[in-house]
mmCIF file of C-alpha atoms in Angstrom:
data_model
loop_
_atom_site.group_PDB
_atom_site.id
_atom_site.type_symbol
_atom_site.label_atom_id
_atom_site.label_comp_id
_atom_site.label_asym_id
_atom_site.label_seq_id
_atom_site.Cartn_x
_atom_site.Cartn_y
_atom_site.Cartn_z
ATOM 1 C CA MET I 1 24.295 -17.375 -18.390
ATOM 2 C CA LEU I 2 25.006 -18.393 -14.509
ATOM 3 C CA THR I 3 22.509 -16.550 -12.283
ATOM 4 C CA ASP I 4 22.712 -15.832 -8.745
ATOM 5 C CA ALA I 5 19.049 -15.198 -7.188
ATOM 6 C CA HIS I 6 20.471 -13.887 -3.737
ATOM 7 C CA CYS I 7 23.676 -11.888 -3.098
ATOM 8 C CA HIS I 8 24.625 -8.586 -1.242
ATOM 9 C CA PRO I 9 27.098 -7.082 -3.594
ATOM 10 C CA PHE I 10 27.571 -3.966 -1.580
ATOM 11 C CA ASP I 11 28.857 -6.090 1.103
ATOM 12 C CA LEU I 12 30.994 -8.381 -0.967
ATOM 13 C CA ARG I 13 33.249 -5.257 -1.688
ATOM 14 C CA GLU I 14 35.764 -5.810 1.488
ATOM 15 C CA GLN I 15 36.692 -9.108 0.830
ATOM 16 C CA MET I 16 36.594 -9.025 -3.117
ATOM 17 C CA PRO I 17 37.392 -5.374 -4.269
ATOM 18 C CA ASN I 18 37.392 -6.748 -7.884
ATOM 19 C CA ALA I 19 33.655 -8.134 -7.491
ATOM 20 C CA GLU I 20 31.940 -6.667 -9.990
ATOM 21 C CA GLU I 21 34.639 -7.447 -12.793
ATOM 22 C CA ALA I 22 34.280 -11.099 -11.202
ATOM 23 C CA ARG I 23 30.747 -11.307 -11.636
ATOM 24 C CA ARG I 24 31.101 -9.895 -15.416
ATOM 25 C CA ALA I 25 33.853 -12.356 -16.137
ATOM 26 C CA ARG I 26 31.133 -15.017 -14.901
ATOM 27 C CA ASN I 27 28.840 -14.025 -16.921
ATOM 28 C CA ALA I 28 26.508 -14.056 -13.996
ATOM 29 C CA ALA I 29 23.227 -12.267 -13.856
ATOM 30 C CA CYS I 30 22.036 -11.573 -10.069
ATOM 31 C CA ALA I 31 19.624 -10.578 -7.490
ATOM 32 C CA ALA I 32 21.448 -8.079 -5.500
ATOM 33 C CA SER I 33 19.718 -7.394 -1.855
ATOM 34 C CA SER I 34 19.949 -3.874 -0.065
ATOM 35 C CA TRP I 35 18.508 -3.095 3.295
ATOM 36 C CA ASN I 36 19.057 0.713 3.146
ATOM 37 C CA LEU I 37 19.149 3.251 0.472
ATOM 38 C CA ARG I 38 22.988 3.482 0.434
ATOM 39 C CA GLN I 39 23.092 -0.158 -0.385
ATOM 40 C CA PHE I 40 20.512 0.543 -2.991
ATOM 41 C CA GLU I 41 22.250 3.395 -4.842
ATOM 42 C CA PHE I 42 25.243 1.421 -5.165
ATOM 43 C CA HIS I 43 23.430 -1.884 -6.465
ATOM 44 C CA GLU I 44 21.454 0.808 -8.776
ATOM 45 C CA GLY I 45 24.960 2.113 -10.188
ATOM 46 C CA LEU I 46 26.282 -1.074 -10.769
ATOM 47 C CA ALA I 47 22.833 -2.013 -12.811
ATOM 48 C CA GLN I 48 22.918 0.828 -15.016
ATOM 49 C CA ASN I 49 26.446 0.383 -15.770
ATOM 50 C CA ALA I 50 25.928 -3.324 -16.741
ATOM 51 C CA LYS I 51 22.964 -2.139 -18.678
ATOM 52 C CA ALA I 52 25.087 0.502 -20.548
ATOM 53 C CA ASP I 53 28.136 -1.999 -21.027
ATOM 54 C CA ASN I 54 25.470 -4.908 -22.322
ATOM 55 C CA ALA I 55 27.127 -6.851 -19.196
ATOM 56 C CA PRO I 56 24.658 -9.457 -17.217
ATOM 57 C CA PRO I 57 21.876 -7.677 -15.206
ATOM 58 C CA LEU I 58 21.369 -7.127 -11.476
ATOM 59 C CA VAL I 59 17.985 -7.024 -10.322
ATOM 60 C CA LEU I 60 17.153 -4.583 -7.738
ATOM 61 C CA CYS I 61 15.790 -6.045 -4.389
ATOM 62 C CA TYR I 62 15.150 -3.535 -1.289
ATOM 63 C CA ALA I 63 13.676 -4.537 2.080
ATOM 64 C CA VAL I 64 14.544 -4.559 5.990
ATOM 65 C CA HIS I 65 16.408 -7.933 6.628
ATOM 66 C CA PRO I 66 14.804 -10.075 9.161
ATOM 67 C CA GLN I 67 17.705 -10.185 11.397
ATOM 68 C CA LEU I 68 18.277 -6.048 11.289
ATOM 69 C CA PRO I 69 14.910 -4.685 12.180
ATOM 70 C CA ALA I 70 16.729 -2.558 15.219
ATOM 71 C CA SER I 71 18.962 -0.957 12.442
ATOM 72 C CA VAL I 72 16.173 1.060 11.157
ATOM 73 C CA LEU I 73 15.770 4.436 13.229
ATOM 74 C CA ASN I 74 12.880 5.633 11.591
ATOM 75 C CA LEU I 75 10.337 3.068 10.367
ATOM 76 C CA ASP I 76 8.132 5.500 8.603
ATOM 77 C CA GLU I 77 10.779 7.245 6.839
ATOM 78 C CA TYR I 78 11.819 3.320 5.618
ATOM 79 C CA TYR I 79 8.226 2.848 4.602
ATOM 80 C CA SER I 80 8.250 6.236 2.504
ATOM 81 C CA THR I 81 11.574 5.240 1.023
ATOM 82 C CA LEU I 82 10.245 1.727 0.105
ATOM 83 C CA GLU I 83 7.066 3.139 -1.173
ATOM 84 C CA GLU I 84 8.895 5.756 -3.203
ATOM 85 C CA LEU I 85 11.286 3.497 -4.781
ATOM 86 C CA ALA I 86 8.437 0.811 -6.000
ATOM 87 C CA ALA I 87 6.113 3.282 -7.321
ATOM 88 C CA SER I 88 9.106 4.889 -9.271
ATOM 89 C CA GLY I 89 9.731 1.445 -10.893
ATOM 90 C CA ARG I 90 13.108 1.542 -9.430
ATOM 91 C CA LEU I 91 12.558 -1.255 -7.484
ATOM 92 C CA GLU I 92 12.501 -4.685 -9.107
ATOM 93 C CA ALA I 93 11.849 -7.307 -5.931
ATOM 94 C CA VAL I 94 11.248 -6.628 -2.231
ATOM 95 C CA GLY I 95 13.291 -8.482 -0.226
ATOM 96 C CA GLU I 96 14.977 -10.219 1.445
ATOM 97 C CA ALA I 97 11.593 -9.742 3.697
ATOM 98 C CA GLY I 98 10.622 -12.445 6.322
ATOM 99 C CA PHE I 99 11.150 -13.783 9.584
ATOM 100 C CA ASP I 100 14.138 -15.174 11.408
ATOM 101 C CA LEU I 101 13.897 -16.937 14.793
ATOM 102 C CA PHE I 102 16.833 -18.926 14.635
ATOM 103 C CA ASP I 103 18.157 -17.761 18.385
ATOM 104 C CA GLU I 104 16.680 -16.208 21.514
ATOM 105 C CA THR I 105 18.385 -12.813 20.132
ATOM 106 C CA TYR I 106 16.445 -12.857 16.961
ATOM 107 C CA LYS I 107 13.206 -14.046 18.546
ATOM 108 C CA THR I 108 13.116 -10.963 20.903
ATOM 109 C CA THR I 109 12.394 -8.983 17.847
ATOM 110 C CA GLU I 110 9.592 -11.005 16.412
ATOM 111 C CA LYS I 111 6.932 -8.291 16.766
ATOM 112 C CA ILE I 112 8.779 -5.729 14.961
ATOM 113 C CA GLN I 113 9.594 -8.264 12.440
ATOM 114 C CA ASP I 114 5.535 -9.196 11.941
ATOM 115 C CA GLU I 115 4.974 -5.361 11.480
ATOM 116 C CA ILE I 116 7.875 -5.111 9.044
ATOM 117 C CA PHE I 117 6.980 -8.084 6.796
ATOM 118 C CA ALA I 118 3.413 -6.938 6.909
ATOM 119 C CA VAL I 119 4.197 -3.634 5.181
ATOM 120 C CA HIS I 120 6.821 -5.559 2.631
ATOM 121 C CA LEU I 121 3.906 -7.844 1.770
ATOM 122 C CA GLU I 122 1.779 -4.660 1.315
ATOM 123 C CA ALA I 123 4.046 -2.929 -1.108
ATOM 124 C CA ALA I 124 4.625 -6.098 -3.052
ATOM 125 C CA MET I 125 1.000 -6.824 -3.646
ATOM 126 C CA LYS I 126 0.382 -3.035 -4.198
ATOM 127 C CA HIS I 127 3.167 -2.903 -7.076
ATOM 128 C CA HIS I 128 2.997 -6.173 -8.181
ATOM 129 C CA LEU I 129 6.386 -6.861 -7.550
ATOM 130 C CA PRO I 130 8.420 -10.647 -6.697
ATOM 131 C CA MET I 131 8.940 -10.935 -3.245
ATOM 132 C CA VAL I 132 12.369 -12.631 -1.893
ATOM 133 C CA VAL I 133 11.688 -14.372 1.430
ATOM 134 C CA HIS I 134 13.860 -15.202 4.276
ATOM 135 C CA GLY I 135 12.209 -17.654 6.723
ATOM 136 C CA ARG I 136 14.981 -19.242 8.831
ATOM 137 C CA LYS I 137 13.353 -21.601 11.828
ATOM 138 C CA ALA I 138 10.045 -19.613 11.034
ATOM 139 C CA MET I 139 8.100 -21.571 8.132
ATOM 140 C CA HIS I 140 5.385 -21.458 10.328
ATOM 141 C CA LYS I 141 4.860 -17.596 10.132
ATOM 142 C CA ILE I 142 5.096 -17.682 6.297
ATOM 143 C CA PHE I 143 1.831 -20.257 5.769
ATOM 144 C CA PRO I 144 -0.682 -18.070 7.404
ATOM 145 C CA PHE I 145 -0.114 -15.401 4.557
ATOM 146 C CA SER I 146 -0.599 -18.129 1.761
ATOM 147 C CA LYS I 147 -3.393 -16.338 0.225
ATOM 148 C CA GLU I 148 -1.521 -12.935 0.312
ATOM 149 C CA LEU I 149 1.971 -14.601 -1.374
ATOM 150 C CA LYS I 150 -0.550 -16.093 -3.927
ATOM 151 C CA LYS I 151 -1.122 -13.042 -5.250
ATOM 152 C CA LEU I 152 2.406 -11.867 -6.120
ATOM 153 C CA PRO I 153 3.818 -12.351 -9.118
ATOM 154 C CA SER I 154 6.382 -14.731 -7.728
ATOM 155 C CA VAL I 155 8.117 -15.618 -4.433
ATOM 156 C CA ILE I 156 11.700 -16.882 -4.044
ATOM 157 C CA PHE I 157 12.738 -18.250 -1.038
ATOM 158 C CA HIS I 158 16.305 -17.422 -0.524
ATOM 159 C CA SER I 159 18.194 -20.130 0.956
ATOM 160 C CA TRP I 160 14.976 -22.453 1.019
ATOM 161 C CA PRO I 161 14.597 -23.218 4.968
ATOM 162 C CA GLY I 162 11.511 -25.368 4.512
ATOM 163 C CA THR I 163 11.139 -29.265 4.126
ATOM 164 C CA LEU I 164 10.062 -31.248 1.126
ATOM 165 C CA VAL I 165 6.791 -31.123 2.470
ATOM 166 C CA GLU I 166 6.670 -27.369 3.076
ATOM 167 C CA GLY I 167 7.461 -26.694 -0.404
ATOM 168 C CA GLU I 168 5.192 -28.977 -1.997
ATOM 169 C CA SER I 169 2.381 -27.474 0.265
ATOM 170 C CA LEU I 170 3.206 -23.906 -0.987
ATOM 171 C CA LEU I 171 2.820 -25.077 -4.613
ATOM 172 C CA HIS I 172 -0.276 -27.003 -3.962
ATOM 173 C CA ARG I 173 -1.787 -23.706 -2.414
ATOM 174 C CA GLY I 174 -1.111 -21.875 -5.541
ATOM 175 C CA VAL I 175 1.896 -19.676 -4.683
ATOM 176 C CA ASN I 176 4.326 -18.905 -7.329
ATOM 177 C CA VAL I 177 7.161 -19.979 -5.385
ATOM 178 C CA PHE I 178 10.841 -20.947 -6.440
ATOM 179 C CA PHE I 179 13.289 -22.576 -4.168
ATOM 180 C CA SER I 180 16.783 -21.363 -3.947
ATOM 181 C CA PHE I 181 19.730 -23.263 -3.193
ATOM 182 C CA GLY I 182 23.353 -22.581 -2.160
ATOM 183 C CA ALA I 183 26.211 -23.372 0.015
ATOM 184 C CA ALA I 184 23.911 -25.745 2.231
ATOM 185 C CA ILE I 185 23.631 -28.521 -0.593
ATOM 186 C CA VAL I 186 27.562 -28.698 -1.296
ATOM 187 C CA ASN I 187 28.240 -28.345 2.786
ATOM 188 C CA ASN I 188 26.149 -31.298 3.311
ATOM 189 C CA HIS I 189 22.943 -30.195 4.709
ATOM 190 C CA HIS I 190 20.688 -33.069 4.092
ATOM 191 C CA GLU I 191 17.094 -31.467 4.163
ATOM 192 C CA ALA I 192 18.467 -28.959 1.611
ATOM 193 C CA GLN I 193 19.802 -31.547 -0.470
ATOM 194 C CA ARG I 194 16.642 -33.688 -0.348
ATOM 195 C CA CYS I 195 14.475 -30.725 -1.368
ATOM 196 C CA CYS I 196 17.016 -29.962 -4.261
ATOM 197 C CA ALA I 197 16.824 -33.229 -5.506
ATOM 198 C CA SER I 198 13.397 -33.579 -5.293
ATOM 199 C CA LEU I 199 11.089 -30.395 -5.955
ATOM 200 C CA PRO I 200 10.291 -29.499 -9.513
ATOM 201 C CA LEU I 201 12.726 -28.524 -11.704
ATOM 202 C CA ASP I 202 10.726 -25.780 -12.764
ATOM 203 C CA ARG I 203 10.887 -23.963 -9.388
ATOM 204 C CA LEU I 204 14.658 -24.441 -8.891
ATOM 205 C CA LEU I 205 17.304 -21.408 -8.226
ATOM 206 C CA VAL I 206 20.709 -21.229 -6.983
ATOM 207 C CA GLU I 207 22.283 -18.680 -5.028
ATOM 208 C CA THR I 208 25.537 -17.633 -3.218
ATOM 209 C CA ASP I 209 24.179 -15.055 -0.386
ATOM 210 C CA ALA I 210 27.648 -13.583 -1.424
ATOM 211 C CA PRO I 211 29.796 -13.091 0.952
ATOM 212 C CA TYR I 212 27.615 -14.602 3.682
ATOM 213 C CA GLN I 213 27.470 -18.403 2.995
ATOM 214 C CA PRO I 214 30.937 -19.906 2.044
ATOM 215 C CA LEU I 215 31.638 -23.117 1.064
ATOM 216 C CA ARG I 216 33.572 -25.233 3.507
ATOM 217 C CA GLY I 217 37.165 -24.196 3.476
ATOM 218 C CA LYS I 218 36.310 -20.573 1.976
ATOM 219 C CA ASP I 219 36.272 -17.341 3.820
ATOM 220 C CA PHE I 220 33.410 -15.980 2.262
ATOM 221 C CA SER I 221 31.050 -16.797 -1.080
ATOM 222 C CA SER I 222 31.102 -15.205 -4.312
ATOM 223 C CA TRP I 223 30.080 -15.937 -7.989
ATOM 224 C CA GLU I 224 32.731 -18.210 -8.207
ATOM 225 C CA ASP I 225 30.829 -20.618 -6.159
ATOM 226 C CA LEU I 226 28.087 -20.939 -8.420
ATOM 227 C CA PRO I 227 29.522 -23.835 -10.529
ATOM 228 C CA ALA I 228 30.278 -26.004 -7.486
ATOM 229 C CA ILE I 229 26.611 -25.235 -6.503
ATOM 230 C CA ILE I 230 25.096 -26.317 -9.750
ATOM 231 C CA GLN I 231 27.308 -29.434 -10.299
ATOM 232 C CA LYS I 232 26.202 -30.649 -6.920
ATOM 233 C CA ALA I 233 22.440 -29.913 -7.754
ATOM 234 C CA ALA I 234 23.062 -31.770 -10.719
ATOM 235 C CA LYS I 235 24.335 -34.488 -9.018
ATOM 236 C CA LEU I 236 21.728 -34.602 -6.544
ATOM 237 C CA ARG I 237 19.271 -34.653 -9.097
ATOM 238 C CA ASN I 238 20.797 -37.576 -10.940
ATOM 239 C CA ASP I 239 21.395 -39.718 -7.670
ATOM 240 C CA ALA I 240 17.087 -39.292 -7.063
ATOM 241 C CA GLY I 241 16.628 -39.958 -10.655
ATOM 242 C CA SER I 242 14.887 -36.494 -11.200
ATOM 243 C CA PRO I 243 14.951 -34.302 -14.216
ATOM 244 C CA GLY I 244 18.107 -31.854 -14.365
ATOM 245 C CA LYS I 245 20.874 -34.364 -14.253
ATOM 246 C CA SER I 246 23.460 -32.957 -16.299
ATOM 247 C CA ALA I 247 24.847 -29.385 -15.185
ATOM 248 C CA ASP I 248 24.749 -27.614 -18.572
ATOM 249 C CA GLU I 249 20.836 -28.400 -18.628
ATOM 250 C CA LEU I 250 20.452 -27.259 -15.080
ATOM 251 C CA GLU I 251 22.376 -24.055 -15.707
ATOM 252 C CA GLU I 252 20.163 -23.377 -18.798
ATOM 253 C CA ILE I 253 16.859 -24.101 -16.767
ATOM 254 C CA ILE I 254 18.031 -22.304 -13.971
ATOM 255 C CA GLU I 255 18.471 -19.515 -16.008
ATOM 256 C CA LYS I 256 14.939 -19.490 -17.403
ATOM 257 C CA ASN I 257 13.796 -19.996 -13.957
ATOM 258 C CA PHE I 258 15.541 -16.897 -12.902
ATOM 259 C CA ARG I 259 13.827 -14.897 -15.541
ATOM 260 C CA ARG I 260 10.706 -16.164 -14.765
ATOM 261 C CA ALA I 261 11.337 -15.264 -10.880
ATOM 262 C CA PHE I 262 12.161 -11.795 -11.279
ATOM 263 C CA GLN I 263 10.333 -10.841 -14.380
ATOM 264 C CA PHE I 264 13.106 -10.439 -16.334
ATOM 265 C CA HIS I 265 13.425 -10.134 -20.072
ATOM 266 C CA ASP I 266 16.298 -8.994 -22.796
#
């Protein structure tokens, strides 16, 4: 089974109206990220239908995207919804949560990003949920929370934004961390390629971030990109002499990693 550790099915509908049919045809499980209740309920419906049809599952994730704190008009209401979803068992992972300091516009919201991340982390710890982390140009914001992250069942870094040393440091600190890679390794982002080639095999995941991280020459990303991402990851590991040198082997191991990361069982 193919797996997609981070995607946005709600947002993919416009570019790919048959996205759910394509996902099932690809036999691809995915972790669906929502940042409002409308999106979450859409993904929840897909997950319920998939379960009824014995189709590949969707893992339900929910958090305010670090780029979008201003989109939340009432933080108290949002926090109440997050708590309700987590307490009811409907929520399977908190995310994508974290920080984005890529440019000056995002930096102006750093204070509210700090507040929202603290709430997300508290909810994940309280309800023993995995956390999906977004940390673009912000790994220095993550490390001070290592002790708290260590308490979580798992931490999944979407589109791993760090260096090889930073990844190894999180592991040495005892964080049950998984590193997800997508278009960046195919589009020749050298640090992402180095990390994908060298980080432990049992910590690797792949993702599309559909529809937001297209492979070069494409207009949007989707589950159709997963084989190319896995093939590139296998080549990188083969060239580096690391375990996980064939695409078939890597796909199987990444599925096992996905199940561990998201506490998913048949």
